[in-house]
């Protein structure tokens, strides 16, 4: 083998070994598919979410009857509260739209004995 061929072979081998270390164009971040859901329950509140393509929707329910209460929603692009009043167990709130990614939470509140009590704070990651 000639010295020139050996040097060429070494150069090719070095290029092949270095290839995985070379910078590659940034890959687009994968977007969640529409309809993929996340949910969770904590104490007496359950939170449900679904991706919509342009963001997400969140809704919740109490797992017990509440004489007077509401649910506060917080998350990326989301700040909302359900109406205050009586809630039957397993009756969903309306769906509230949000956008972005991160932690989404729904805190359930019940009014009794002259003050508000937190009765659950489930969260999911979107």
PDB file of C-alpha atoms in Angstrom:
ATOM      1  CA  UNK A   1       0.000   0.000   0.000  1.00  0.00           C
ATOM      2  CA  UNK A   2       1.405   3.386  -0.941  1.00  0.00           C
ATOM      3  CA  UNK A   3       1.831   6.148   1.601  1.00  0.00           C
ATOM      4  CA  UNK A   4      -0.690   8.275  -0.309  1.00  0.00           C
ATOM      5  CA  UNK A   5      -3.339   5.496  -0.183  1.00  0.00           C
ATOM      6  CA  UNK A   6      -2.686   4.947   3.528  1.00  0.00           C
ATOM      7  CA  UNK A   7      -3.069   8.668   4.230  1.00  0.00           C
ATOM      8  CA  UNK A   8      -6.300   8.823   2.185  1.00  0.00           C
ATOM      9  CA  UNK A   9      -7.626   5.796   4.061  1.00  0.00           C
ATOM     10  CA  UNK A  10      -6.804   7.440   7.389  1.00  0.00           C
ATOM     11  CA  UNK A  11      -8.507  10.676   6.326  1.00  0.00           C
ATOM     12  CA  UNK A  12     -11.676   8.790   5.318  1.00  0.00           C
ATOM     13  CA  UNK A  13     -11.657   6.831   8.587  1.00  0.00           C
ATOM     14  CA  UNK A  14     -11.217  10.038  10.601  1.00  0.00           C
ATOM     15  CA  UNK A  15     -14.119  11.663   8.732  1.00  0.00           C
ATOM     16  CA  UNK A  16     -16.388   8.666   9.385  1.00  0.00           C
ATOM     17  CA  UNK A  17     -15.513   8.639  13.091  1.00  0.00           C
ATOM     18  CA  UNK A  18     -16.066  12.399  13.415  1.00  0.00           C
ATOM     19  CA  UNK A  19     -19.425  12.391  11.586  1.00  0.00           C
ATOM     20  CA  UNK A  20     -21.574  11.634  14.669  1.00  0.00           C
ATOM     21  CA  UNK A  21     -19.938  14.551  16.449  1.00  0.00           C
ATOM     22  CA  UNK A  22     -20.618  17.015  13.654  1.00  0.00           C
ATOM     23  CA  UNK A  23     -23.340  19.585  14.186  1.00  0.00           C
ATOM     24  CA  UNK A  24     -26.677  18.623  12.715  1.00  0.00           C
ATOM     25  CA  UNK A  25     -29.559  20.946  11.944  1.00  0.00           C
ATOM     26  CA  UNK A  26     -31.934  21.386  14.877  1.00  0.00           C
ATOM     27  CA  UNK A  27     -34.810  18.980  14.675  1.00  0.00           C
ATOM     28  CA  UNK A  28     -38.315  20.344  15.005  1.00  0.00           C
ATOM     29  CA  UNK A  29     -39.805  19.608  18.407  1.00  0.00           C
ATOM     30  CA  UNK A  30     -42.453  16.908  18.163  1.00  0.00           C
ATOM     31  CA  UNK A  31     -45.997  18.168  18.703  1.00  0.00           C
ATOM     32  CA  UNK A  32     -48.463  16.035  20.605  1.00  0.00           C
ATOM     33  CA  UNK A  33     -51.195  14.444  18.556  1.00  0.00           C
ATOM     34  CA  UNK A  34     -54.735  15.748  18.677  1.00  0.00           C
ATOM     35  CA  UNK A  35     -56.848  13.682  21.029  1.00  0.00           C
ATOM     36  CA  UNK A  36     -53.982  12.525  23.273  1.00  0.00           C
ATOM     37  CA  UNK A  37     -55.200  13.040  26.833  1.00  0.00           C
ATOM     38  CA  UNK A  38     -53.825  13.293  30.337  1.00  0.00           C
ATOM     39  CA  UNK A  39     -55.798  13.074  33.556  1.00  0.00           C
ATOM     40  CA  UNK A  40     -55.346  12.834  37.285  1.00  0.00           C
ATOM     41  CA  UNK A  41     -57.278  12.862  40.545  1.00  0.00           C
ATOM     42  CA  UNK A  42     -56.374  14.268  43.958  1.00  0.00           C
ATOM     43  CA  UNK A  43     -58.598  13.957  47.015  1.00  0.00           C
ATOM     44  CA  UNK A  44     -62.077  14.942  45.749  1.00  0.00           C
ATOM     45  CA  UNK A  45     -61.296  16.469  42.339  1.00  0.00           C
ATOM     46  CA  UNK A  46     -60.380  14.909  38.988  1.00  0.00           C
ATOM     47  CA  UNK A  47     -58.774  16.844  36.112  1.00  0.00           C
ATOM     48  CA  UNK A  48     -58.988  15.872  32.438  1.00  0.00           C
ATOM     49  CA  UNK A  49     -57.142  17.355  29.447  1.00  0.00           C
ATOM     50  CA  UNK A  50     -56.997  16.799  25.703  1.00  0.00           C
ATOM     51  CA  UNK A  51     -54.740  18.212  22.974  1.00  0.00           C
ATOM     52  CA  UNK A  52     -56.661  20.130  20.296  1.00  0.00           C
ATOM     53  CA  UNK A  53     -53.946  20.744  17.716  1.00  0.00           C
ATOM     54  CA  UNK A  54     -53.636  24.447  18.542  1.00  0.00           C
ATOM     55  CA  UNK A  55     -53.446  23.960  22.310  1.00  0.00           C
ATOM     56  CA  UNK A  56     -55.383  21.956  24.843  1.00  0.00           C
ATOM     57  CA  UNK A  57     -58.660  21.875  26.745  1.00  0.00           C
ATOM     58  CA  UNK A  58     -59.036  21.193  30.460  1.00  0.00           C
ATOM     59  CA  UNK A  59     -62.095  20.268  32.498  1.00  0.00           C
ATOM     60  CA  UNK A  60     -62.712  18.723  35.890  1.00  0.00           C
ATOM     61  CA  UNK A  61     -65.265  17.217  38.243  1.00  0.00           C
ATOM     62  CA  UNK A  62     -65.837  16.750  41.945  1.00  0.00           C
ATOM     63  CA  UNK A  63     -65.916  13.125  43.078  1.00  0.00           C
ATOM     64  CA  UNK A  64     -68.413  13.984  45.855  1.00  0.00           C
ATOM     65  CA  UNK A  65     -71.511  16.180  45.995  1.00  0.00           C
ATOM     66  CA  UNK A  66     -70.594  19.755  46.948  1.00  0.00           C
ATOM     67  CA  UNK A  67     -73.327  22.053  48.328  1.00  0.00           C
ATOM     68  CA  UNK A  68     -71.394  25.166  47.277  1.00  0.00           C
ATOM     69  CA  UNK A  69     -68.124  25.158  45.415  1.00  0.00           C
ATOM     70  CA  UNK A  70     -66.144  25.827  42.260  1.00  0.00           C
ATOM     71  CA  UNK A  71     -62.957  24.677  40.517  1.00  0.00           C
ATOM     72  CA  UNK A  72     -60.073  27.010  39.615  1.00  0.00           C
ATOM     73  CA  UNK A  73     -57.975  26.109  36.549  1.00  0.00           C
ATOM     74  CA  UNK A  74     -54.358  27.232  36.124  1.00  0.00           C
ATOM     75  CA  UNK A  75     -51.838  26.342  33.438  1.00  0.00           C
ATOM     76  CA  UNK A  76     -49.994  27.651  30.387  1.00  0.00           C
ATOM     77  CA  UNK A  77     -52.344  30.119  28.720  1.00  0.00           C
ATOM     78  CA  UNK A  78     -55.142  29.161  31.139  1.00  0.00           C
ATOM     79  CA  UNK A  79     -56.708  30.987  34.086  1.00  0.00           C
ATOM     80  CA  UNK A  80     -60.374  30.195  34.634  1.00  0.00           C
ATOM     81  CA  UNK A  81     -62.935  29.255  37.266  1.00  0.00           C
ATOM     82  CA  UNK A  82     -66.084  27.197  37.004  1.00  0.00           C
ATOM     83  CA  UNK A  83     -69.304  28.797  38.226  1.00  0.00           C
ATOM     84  CA  UNK A  84     -69.802  28.911  41.991  1.00  0.00           C
ATOM     85  CA  UNK A  85     -72.727  26.846  43.211  1.00  0.00           C
ATOM     86  CA  UNK A  86     -73.886  23.327  44.007  1.00  0.00           C
ATOM     87  CA  UNK A  87     -72.093  20.509  42.164  1.00  0.00           C
ATOM     88  CA  UNK A  88     -73.199  16.901  41.878  1.00  0.00           C
ATOM     89  CA  UNK A  89     -70.447  14.270  41.947  1.00  0.00           C
ATOM     90  CA  UNK A  90     -69.108  13.257  38.523  1.00  0.00           C
ATOM     91  CA  UNK A  91     -70.631  16.221  36.663  1.00  0.00           C
ATOM     92  CA  UNK A  92     -67.994  17.780  34.393  1.00  0.00           C
ATOM     93  CA  UNK A  93     -67.295  21.488  34.267  1.00  0.00           C
ATOM     94  CA  UNK A  94     -67.243  23.017  30.816  1.00  0.00           C
ATOM     95  CA  UNK A  95     -63.984  22.712  28.855  1.00  0.00           C
ATOM     96  CA  UNK A  96     -61.570  25.602  29.206  1.00  0.00           C
ATOM     97  CA  UNK A  97     -58.977  26.288  26.449  1.00  0.00           C
ATOM     98  CA  UNK A  98     -55.263  26.703  27.131  1.00  0.00           C
ATOM     99  CA  UNK A  99     -52.087  26.939  25.068  1.00  0.00           C
ATOM    100  CA  UNK A 100     -48.472  26.017  25.557  1.00  0.00           C
ATOM    101  CA  UNK A 101     -46.868  23.257  27.560  1.00  0.00           C
ATOM    102  CA  UNK A 102     -46.243  22.776  31.248  1.00  0.00           C
ATOM    103  CA  UNK A 103     -48.192  21.974  34.395  1.00  0.00           C
ATOM    104  CA  UNK A 104     -52.005  22.266  34.342  1.00  0.00           C
ATOM    105  CA  UNK A 105     -53.879  22.158  37.655  1.00  0.00           C
ATOM    106  CA  UNK A 106     -57.482  22.267  38.849  1.00  0.00           C
ATOM    107  CA  UNK A 107     -58.135  23.193  42.468  1.00  0.00           C
ATOM    108  CA  UNK A 108     -61.523  22.310  43.919  1.00  0.00           C
ATOM    109  CA  UNK A 109     -63.051  24.579  46.551  1.00  0.00           C
ATOM    110  CA  UNK A 110     -65.938  23.846  48.908  1.00  0.00           C
ATOM    111  CA  UNK A 111     -67.637  26.441  51.120  1.00  0.00           C
ATOM    112  CA  UNK A 112     -68.815  25.276  54.516  1.00  0.00           C
ATOM    113  CA  UNK A 113     -68.580  26.358  58.173  1.00  0.00           C
ATOM    114  CA  UNK A 114     -68.248  29.976  57.040  1.00  0.00           C
ATOM    115  CA  UNK A 115     -65.086  29.593  54.928  1.00  0.00           C
ATOM    116  CA  UNK A 116     -63.588  28.119  51.746  1.00  0.00           C
ATOM    117  CA  UNK A 117     -61.724  24.785  51.896  1.00  0.00           C
ATOM    118  CA  UNK A 118     -59.446  23.342  49.216  1.00  0.00           C
ATOM    119  CA  UNK A 119     -60.609  19.760  48.623  1.00  0.00           C
ATOM    120  CA  UNK A 120     -58.250  18.665  45.860  1.00  0.00           C
ATOM    121  CA  UNK A 121     -55.509  19.882  43.561  1.00  0.00           C
ATOM    122  CA  UNK A 122     -54.772  17.433  40.744  1.00  0.00           C
ATOM    123  CA  UNK A 123     -52.164  18.462  38.162  1.00  0.00           C
ATOM    124  CA  UNK A 124     -50.959  16.993  34.865  1.00  0.00           C
ATOM    125  CA  UNK A 125     -48.102  17.947  32.550  1.00  0.00           C
ATOM    126  CA  UNK A 126     -49.042  19.004  29.032  1.00  0.00           C
TER     127      UNK A 126
END
